[in-house]
XYZ file of C-alpha atoms in Angstrom:
503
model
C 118.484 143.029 103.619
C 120.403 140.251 101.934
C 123.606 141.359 104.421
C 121.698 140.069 107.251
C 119.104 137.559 106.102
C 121.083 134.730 107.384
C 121.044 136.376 111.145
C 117.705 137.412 110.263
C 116.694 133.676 109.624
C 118.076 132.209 112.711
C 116.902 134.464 115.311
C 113.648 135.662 114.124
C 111.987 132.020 115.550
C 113.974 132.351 118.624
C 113.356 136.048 119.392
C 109.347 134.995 118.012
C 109.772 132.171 120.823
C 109.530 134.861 122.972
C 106.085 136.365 122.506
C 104.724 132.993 122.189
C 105.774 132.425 125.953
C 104.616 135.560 127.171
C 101.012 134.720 125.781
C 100.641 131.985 128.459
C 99.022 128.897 128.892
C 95.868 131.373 129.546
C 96.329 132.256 126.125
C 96.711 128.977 123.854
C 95.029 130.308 120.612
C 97.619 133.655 120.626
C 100.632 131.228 121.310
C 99.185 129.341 118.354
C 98.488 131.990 115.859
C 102.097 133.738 116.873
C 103.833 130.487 116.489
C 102.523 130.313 113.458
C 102.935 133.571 112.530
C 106.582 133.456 112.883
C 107.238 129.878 111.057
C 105.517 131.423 108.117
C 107.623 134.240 107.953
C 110.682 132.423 108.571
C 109.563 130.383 105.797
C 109.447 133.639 103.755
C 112.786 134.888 104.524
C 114.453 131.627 103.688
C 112.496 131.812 100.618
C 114.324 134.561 99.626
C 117.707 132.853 99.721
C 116.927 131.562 96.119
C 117.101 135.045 94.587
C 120.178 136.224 96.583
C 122.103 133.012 96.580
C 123.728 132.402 93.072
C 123.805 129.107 92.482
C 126.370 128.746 89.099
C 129.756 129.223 91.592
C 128.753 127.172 94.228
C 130.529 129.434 96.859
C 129.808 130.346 99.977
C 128.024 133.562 99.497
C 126.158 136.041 101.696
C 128.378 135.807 104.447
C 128.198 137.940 107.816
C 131.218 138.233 110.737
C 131.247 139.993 113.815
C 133.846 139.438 116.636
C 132.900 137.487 119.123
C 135.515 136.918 121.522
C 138.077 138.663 119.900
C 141.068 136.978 122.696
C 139.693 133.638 121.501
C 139.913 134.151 118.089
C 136.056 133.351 117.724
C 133.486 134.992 115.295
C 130.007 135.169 114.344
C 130.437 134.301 110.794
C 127.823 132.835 109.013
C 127.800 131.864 105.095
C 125.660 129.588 102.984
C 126.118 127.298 99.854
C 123.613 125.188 97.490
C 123.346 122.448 100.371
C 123.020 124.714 102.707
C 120.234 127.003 101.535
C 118.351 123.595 100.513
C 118.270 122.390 104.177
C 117.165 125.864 105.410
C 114.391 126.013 103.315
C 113.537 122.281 104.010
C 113.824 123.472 107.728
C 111.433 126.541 107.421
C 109.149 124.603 105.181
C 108.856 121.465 107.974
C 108.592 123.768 110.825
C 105.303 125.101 109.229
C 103.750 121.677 108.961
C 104.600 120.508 112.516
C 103.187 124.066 113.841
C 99.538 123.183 112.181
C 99.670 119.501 112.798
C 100.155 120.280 117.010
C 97.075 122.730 116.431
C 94.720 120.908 118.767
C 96.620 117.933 119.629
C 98.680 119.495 122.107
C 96.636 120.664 124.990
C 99.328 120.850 127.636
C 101.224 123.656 128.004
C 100.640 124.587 124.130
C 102.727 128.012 124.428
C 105.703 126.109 125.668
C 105.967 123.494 123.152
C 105.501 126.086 120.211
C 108.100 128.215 121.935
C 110.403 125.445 122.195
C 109.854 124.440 118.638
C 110.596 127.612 117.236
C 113.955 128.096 119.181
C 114.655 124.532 117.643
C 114.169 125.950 114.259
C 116.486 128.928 114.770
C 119.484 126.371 116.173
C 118.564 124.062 113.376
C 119.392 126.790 111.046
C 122.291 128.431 112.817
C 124.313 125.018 111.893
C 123.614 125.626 108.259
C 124.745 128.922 108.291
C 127.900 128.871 110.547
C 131.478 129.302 109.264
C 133.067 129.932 112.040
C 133.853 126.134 113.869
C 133.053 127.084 117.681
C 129.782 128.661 116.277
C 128.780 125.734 114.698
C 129.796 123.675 117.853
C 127.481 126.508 120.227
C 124.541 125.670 117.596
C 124.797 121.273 117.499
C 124.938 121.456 121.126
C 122.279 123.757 121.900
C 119.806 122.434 119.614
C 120.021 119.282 122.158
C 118.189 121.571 124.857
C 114.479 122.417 123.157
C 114.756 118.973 122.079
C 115.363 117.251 125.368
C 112.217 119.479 126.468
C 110.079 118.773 124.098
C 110.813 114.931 124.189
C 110.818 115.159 128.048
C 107.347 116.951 128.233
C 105.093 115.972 125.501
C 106.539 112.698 125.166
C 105.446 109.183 126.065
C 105.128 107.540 128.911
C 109.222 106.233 129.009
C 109.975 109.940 127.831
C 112.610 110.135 130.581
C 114.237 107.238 129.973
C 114.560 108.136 125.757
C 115.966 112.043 126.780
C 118.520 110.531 128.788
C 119.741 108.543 125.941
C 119.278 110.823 123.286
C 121.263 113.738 124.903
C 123.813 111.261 126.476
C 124.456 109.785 123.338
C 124.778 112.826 121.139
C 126.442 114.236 123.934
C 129.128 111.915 124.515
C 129.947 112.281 120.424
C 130.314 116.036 120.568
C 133.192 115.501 123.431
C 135.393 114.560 121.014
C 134.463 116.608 118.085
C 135.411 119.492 120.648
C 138.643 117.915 121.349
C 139.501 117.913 117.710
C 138.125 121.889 117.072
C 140.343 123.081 119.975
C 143.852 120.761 118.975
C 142.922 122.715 115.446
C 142.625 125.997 116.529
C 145.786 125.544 117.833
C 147.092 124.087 114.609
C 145.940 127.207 112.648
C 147.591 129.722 114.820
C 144.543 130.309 117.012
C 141.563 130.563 114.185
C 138.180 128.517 114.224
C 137.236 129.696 110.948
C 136.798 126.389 109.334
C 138.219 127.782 105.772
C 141.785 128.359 107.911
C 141.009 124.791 109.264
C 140.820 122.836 106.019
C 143.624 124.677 104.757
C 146.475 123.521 107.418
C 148.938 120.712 106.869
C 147.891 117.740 108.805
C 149.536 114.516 109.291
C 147.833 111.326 108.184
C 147.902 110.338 111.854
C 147.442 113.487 112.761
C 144.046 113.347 110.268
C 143.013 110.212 110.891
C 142.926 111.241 114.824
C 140.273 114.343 113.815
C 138.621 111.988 111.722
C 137.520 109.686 114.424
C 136.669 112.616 116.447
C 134.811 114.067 114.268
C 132.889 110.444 112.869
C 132.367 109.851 116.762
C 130.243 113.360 116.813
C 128.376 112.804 113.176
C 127.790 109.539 113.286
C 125.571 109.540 116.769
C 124.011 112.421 114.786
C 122.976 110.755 111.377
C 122.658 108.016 113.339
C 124.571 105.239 111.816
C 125.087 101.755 112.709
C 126.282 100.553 115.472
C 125.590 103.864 117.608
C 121.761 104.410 116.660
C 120.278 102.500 119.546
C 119.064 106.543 120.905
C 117.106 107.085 117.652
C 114.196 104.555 118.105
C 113.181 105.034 121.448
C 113.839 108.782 121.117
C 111.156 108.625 118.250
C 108.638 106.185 119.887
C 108.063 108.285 122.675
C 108.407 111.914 121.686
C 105.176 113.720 119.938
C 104.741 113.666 116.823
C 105.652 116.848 116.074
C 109.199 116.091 117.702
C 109.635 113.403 115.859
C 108.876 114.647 112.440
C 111.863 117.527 113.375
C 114.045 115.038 114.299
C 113.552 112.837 111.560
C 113.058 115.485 109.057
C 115.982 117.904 109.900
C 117.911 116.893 112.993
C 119.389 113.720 111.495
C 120.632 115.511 108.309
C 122.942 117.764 110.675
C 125.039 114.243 111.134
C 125.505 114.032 107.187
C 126.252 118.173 106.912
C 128.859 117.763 109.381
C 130.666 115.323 107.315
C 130.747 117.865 104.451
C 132.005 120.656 106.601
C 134.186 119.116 108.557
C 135.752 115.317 107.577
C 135.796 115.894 104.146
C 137.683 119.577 103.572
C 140.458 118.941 106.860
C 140.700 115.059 106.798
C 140.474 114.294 102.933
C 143.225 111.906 102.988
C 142.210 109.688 106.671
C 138.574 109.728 105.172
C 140.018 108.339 102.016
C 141.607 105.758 104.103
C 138.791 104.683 106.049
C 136.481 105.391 103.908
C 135.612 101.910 103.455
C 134.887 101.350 107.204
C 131.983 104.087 107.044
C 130.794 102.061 103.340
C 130.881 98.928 105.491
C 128.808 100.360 108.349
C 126.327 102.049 105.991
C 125.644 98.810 104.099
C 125.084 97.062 107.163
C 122.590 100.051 107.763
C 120.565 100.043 104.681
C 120.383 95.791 104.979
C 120.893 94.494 108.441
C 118.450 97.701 109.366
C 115.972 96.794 107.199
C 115.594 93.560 108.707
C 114.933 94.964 112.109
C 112.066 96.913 110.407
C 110.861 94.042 109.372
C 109.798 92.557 112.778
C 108.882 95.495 114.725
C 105.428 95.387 115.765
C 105.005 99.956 116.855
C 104.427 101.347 113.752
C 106.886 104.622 114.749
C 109.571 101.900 115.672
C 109.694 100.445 112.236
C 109.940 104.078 110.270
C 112.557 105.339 113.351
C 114.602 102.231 111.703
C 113.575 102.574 108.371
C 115.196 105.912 108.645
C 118.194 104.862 109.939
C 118.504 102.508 106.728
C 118.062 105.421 104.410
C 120.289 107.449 105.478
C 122.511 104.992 105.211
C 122.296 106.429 101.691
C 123.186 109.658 102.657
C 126.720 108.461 104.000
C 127.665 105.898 101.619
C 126.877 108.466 98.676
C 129.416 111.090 100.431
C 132.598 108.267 101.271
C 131.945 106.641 97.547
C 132.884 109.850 96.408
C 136.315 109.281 97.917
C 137.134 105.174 95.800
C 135.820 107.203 92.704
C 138.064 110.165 92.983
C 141.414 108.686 94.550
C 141.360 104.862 93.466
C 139.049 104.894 89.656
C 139.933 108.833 89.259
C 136.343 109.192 88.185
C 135.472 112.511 88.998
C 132.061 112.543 87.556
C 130.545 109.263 88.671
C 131.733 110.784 92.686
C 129.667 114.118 91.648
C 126.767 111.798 90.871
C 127.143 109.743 94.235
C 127.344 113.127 96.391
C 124.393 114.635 94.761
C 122.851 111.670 95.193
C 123.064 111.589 98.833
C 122.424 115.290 99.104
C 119.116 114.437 97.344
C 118.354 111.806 99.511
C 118.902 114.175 102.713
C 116.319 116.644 101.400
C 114.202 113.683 99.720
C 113.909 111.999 103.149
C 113.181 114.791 105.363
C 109.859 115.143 103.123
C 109.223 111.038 103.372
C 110.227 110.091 107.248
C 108.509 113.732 108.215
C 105.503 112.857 106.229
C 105.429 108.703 107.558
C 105.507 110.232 111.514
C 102.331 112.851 110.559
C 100.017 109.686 109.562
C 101.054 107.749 112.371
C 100.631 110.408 114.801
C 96.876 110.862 112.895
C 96.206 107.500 113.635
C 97.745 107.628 117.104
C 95.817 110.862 118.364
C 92.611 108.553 117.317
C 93.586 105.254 118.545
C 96.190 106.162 121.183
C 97.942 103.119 119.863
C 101.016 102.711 117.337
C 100.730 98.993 118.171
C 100.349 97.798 114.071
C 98.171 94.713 115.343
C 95.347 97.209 116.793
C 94.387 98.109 113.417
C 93.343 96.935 109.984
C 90.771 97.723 107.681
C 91.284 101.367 108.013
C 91.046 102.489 104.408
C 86.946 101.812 104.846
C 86.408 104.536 107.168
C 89.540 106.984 106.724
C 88.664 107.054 102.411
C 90.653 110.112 102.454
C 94.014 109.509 105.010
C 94.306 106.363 102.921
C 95.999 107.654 99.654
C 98.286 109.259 101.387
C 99.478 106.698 103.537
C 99.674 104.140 100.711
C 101.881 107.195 98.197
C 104.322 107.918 101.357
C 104.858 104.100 101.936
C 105.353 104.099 98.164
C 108.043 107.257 98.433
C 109.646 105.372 101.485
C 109.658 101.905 99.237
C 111.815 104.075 96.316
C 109.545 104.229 93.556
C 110.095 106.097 90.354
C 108.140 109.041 90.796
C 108.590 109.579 94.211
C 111.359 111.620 95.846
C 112.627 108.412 97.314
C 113.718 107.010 94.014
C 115.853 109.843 93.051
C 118.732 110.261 95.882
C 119.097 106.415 95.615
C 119.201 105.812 92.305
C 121.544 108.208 91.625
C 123.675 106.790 95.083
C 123.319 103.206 93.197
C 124.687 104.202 89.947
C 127.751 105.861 91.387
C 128.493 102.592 93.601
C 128.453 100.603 90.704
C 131.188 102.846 89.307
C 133.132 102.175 92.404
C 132.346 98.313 93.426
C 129.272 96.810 91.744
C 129.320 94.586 94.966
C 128.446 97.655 96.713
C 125.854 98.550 94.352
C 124.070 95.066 95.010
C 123.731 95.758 98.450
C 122.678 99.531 98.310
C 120.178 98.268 95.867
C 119.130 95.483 98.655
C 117.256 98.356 100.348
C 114.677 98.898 97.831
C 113.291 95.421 98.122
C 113.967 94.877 101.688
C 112.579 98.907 102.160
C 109.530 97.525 100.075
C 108.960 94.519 102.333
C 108.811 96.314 105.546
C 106.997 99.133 104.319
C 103.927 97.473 102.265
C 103.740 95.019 105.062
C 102.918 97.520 107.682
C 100.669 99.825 105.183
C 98.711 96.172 103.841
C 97.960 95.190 108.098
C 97.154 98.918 109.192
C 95.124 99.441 105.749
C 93.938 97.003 104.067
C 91.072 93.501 104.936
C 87.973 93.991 106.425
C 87.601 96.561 110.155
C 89.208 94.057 113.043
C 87.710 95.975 115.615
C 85.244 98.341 116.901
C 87.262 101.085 117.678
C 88.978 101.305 113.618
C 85.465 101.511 113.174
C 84.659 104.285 115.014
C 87.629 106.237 113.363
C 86.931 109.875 111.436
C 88.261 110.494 108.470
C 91.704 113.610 108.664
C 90.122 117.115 108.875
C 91.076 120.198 106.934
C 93.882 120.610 109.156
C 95.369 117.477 108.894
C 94.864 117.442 104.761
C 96.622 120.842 104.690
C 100.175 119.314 106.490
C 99.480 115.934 104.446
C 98.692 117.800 101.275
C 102.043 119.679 101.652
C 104.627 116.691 102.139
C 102.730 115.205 99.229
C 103.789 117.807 97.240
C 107.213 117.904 97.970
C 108.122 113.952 97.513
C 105.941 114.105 93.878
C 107.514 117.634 92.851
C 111.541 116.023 93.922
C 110.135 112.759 92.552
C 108.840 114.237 89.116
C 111.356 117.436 89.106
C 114.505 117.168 90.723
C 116.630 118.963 88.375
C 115.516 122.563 90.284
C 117.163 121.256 93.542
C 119.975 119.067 91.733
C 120.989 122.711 90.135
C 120.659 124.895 93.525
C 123.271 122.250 94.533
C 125.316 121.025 91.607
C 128.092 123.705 91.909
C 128.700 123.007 95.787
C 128.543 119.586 95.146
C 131.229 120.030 92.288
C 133.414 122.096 94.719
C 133.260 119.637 97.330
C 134.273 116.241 95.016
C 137.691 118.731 93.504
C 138.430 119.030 97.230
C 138.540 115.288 97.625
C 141.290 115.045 94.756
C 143.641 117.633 97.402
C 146.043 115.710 99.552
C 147.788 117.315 102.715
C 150.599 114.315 102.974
């Protein structure tokens, strides 16, 4: 079984897709139950990874290749490591949660969107799993496609407008990323195996070429600043359920690719520029923050608030490269990747959990608009705790996932620059600011209008999906050292390959 549970995990949601589609919009309680059906035992499979995977070598292990098209030089080969077996089970575990929170909120066309989430989930995972580059290229561009659908359908009322930009955008990045695979694959002698690709001599023009290609295709992805402009109105208008995958999972394919790809064949151009990614992920965890700060759509502020996280996520992975190469400190660049890998995993839980209570809200008010409400914690006793402990994850507070990945990020930049610790560290107040402010107007003071007080309380349903995130930002909060080890050895294998010049 283990042979095949990677091909196992990506196509058992799309080939499930399938009987979800056939049950019809006749049908909506089968689509729903099969849907369902399906995430949980993709969930279950990637569950199963832990066992197989050993995490002490931080290899990539359980690897699968066919021949694809064998003229071409292109496999099927798939392969996982410590990150990526904690993003597929973050995937799985996500997909779950977005299946039962859509349960009876979407009405139109319910077999469709399930469908499409599903073969979402299956893409998601094929990018975690791919070894072979063109594979990995088939996967990030085809996840754009249930995506576009499901922002397109079920989404607002500019949802045209916001799937234009989203796939042009992302689009537009992956041009050049493709450029740089194919001038590689002629490098190597006509391979895309991305092993043979890190391992041929490269130029430092030659590298720092690839590594604009490949920042150009990542960046849109993660998204950083000054390309982001897709991710807010992307979130504002697509469901919630869309958002919560794109926020939870889709964004953290930006940060992967820099670990598969810029790091192992460009160490030595993304050692050179590494301090123009630091300087555009500062300006994303500060100058971000402050756009928070004044946005009045409740979905708005966390679609920037994520942004400024994961500005974490790629100033942890570049630090890496002052505190190997320029203060040949090995150790404090392990802490500042694991750090960011944390804070992938840490903020799929948070921004996926921050989009569920707003769409609660929304499917009651039919307004995100943070004005239209106040007073809610007097008739929604129950949705009110959890609103207030994922505002306090998304804040950073000891305890709470959202501390960990940024703490750790912190205390590696202080190794490297302490001026570029002061800023990281910015985020937590300015992260607090914007937060509280929005959870103290939505929450808190007496009921400022009739219809907050005609508001029920979440239902089992909705306590089940809440419940769930809760649990994962207090268990990373209180526990990280399970995840921390799945990963350690990967991490520790990436950071040596920093050290490795090719000039």
């Amino acid at each position: 079984m283990s042979n095949h549970l990677l091909s196992l995990l990506i196509w058992l949601p799309v080939v499930g897709a399938v009987p979800v589609l056939l049950a019809g919009a006749g049908r909506p309680g089968l689509a729903r139950w099969i849907s369902l059906l399906v995430a949980v035992a993709t969930f279950a499979a990637s569950l199963a990874l832990l066992p197989a995977y050993d995490a002490s070598t931080g290899t990539l292990q359980l690897g699968e290749s066919l021949s694809w098209i064998p003229s071409l030089g292109i496999n099927y080969s798939l392969a996982v490591d410590g990150i990526s077996v904690a993003l597929i089970i973050l995937t799985t575990f996500v997909q779950i949660l977005v299946i039962v929170g859509a349960w009876e909120i979407i009405q139109n066309k319910p077999h469709q969107y399930m469908a499409a989430m599903l073969v979402l989930e299956g893409l998601m995972i094929g990018v975690f799993c791919a070894t072979d580059a063109l594979l990995f290229y088939v996967f990030f561009e085809a996840m754009l496609i249930p995506m576009f659908i499901l922002i397109g359908i079920w989404g607002g009322p500019r949802r045209v407008y916001a799937t234009l930009k989203f796939f042009i955008y992302t689009f537009f990045g992956s041009i050049f990323m493709l450029v740089g695979l194919i001038y590689l694959y002629h490098k190597t002698g006509g391979s895309f195996a991305i092993a043979d690709m890190a391992n041929v001599h490269l130029t430092l023009t030659e590298q720092a070429w690839l590594f604009f290609a490949f920042l150009l295709g990542f960046a849109i992805k993660v998204p950083m600043v000054p390309v982001h402009t897709w991710l807010p109105d992307a979130h504002v208008e697509a469901p919630t359920g869309g958002s919560v995958v794109l926020a939870a999972v889709m964004l953290k394919i930006g940060g992967y690719g820099f670990l598969r790809f810029s790091l192992p064949i460009t160490p030595d151009a993304s050692h050179e520029f590494a301090w123009l990614v630091i300087v555009l992920s500062l300006i994303a965890v500060c100058y971000i923050g402050y756009i928070a700060l004044v946005q009045q759509d409740m979905k708005k502020l966390v679609a920037y608030s994520s942004i400024a996280h994961m500005g974490f996520v790629t100033l942890g992975i570049f630090i890496a490269f002052l505190l190997v190469r320029d203060s040949n400190n090995p150790d404090a660049a392990r802490l500042g990747m694991q750090g960011a890998m944390v804070q992938m995993i840490s903020h799929g839980f948070i921004s996926g959990a921050m989009f569920t209570c707003i769409g609660v809200l929304y499917d009651r008010m039919h307004t995100r608009q943070i004005k239209d409400y106040g007073g809610v914690i007097n008739v929604m006793p129950i949705f009110a705790p959890f609103y207030v402990l994922f505002a306090m994850a998304n804040s950073g507070l000891p305890g709470t996932s959202g501390f960990v990945g940024e703490f750790m990020v912190i205390l590696a930049s202080f190794s490297a620059n302490p001026w570029i610790a002061l800023f990281g560290a910015f985020t937590l107040i300015i992260g607090a600011a914007y937060t509280l402010w929005m959870v103290k107007r939505v929450l808190w003071g007496d009921i400022k209008n009739k219809h907050v007080a005609e508001l029920k309380d979440v239902n089992g349903r909705e306590i089940f999906v809440l419940s769930a995130f809760a649990a994962g930002v207090l268990v990373l909060g209180i526990w990280p050292e399970p995840l921390v080890h799945l990963m350690d050895a990967s991490v520790a294998r990436l950071v040596e390959q920093l050290a490795i010049t090719k000039v």
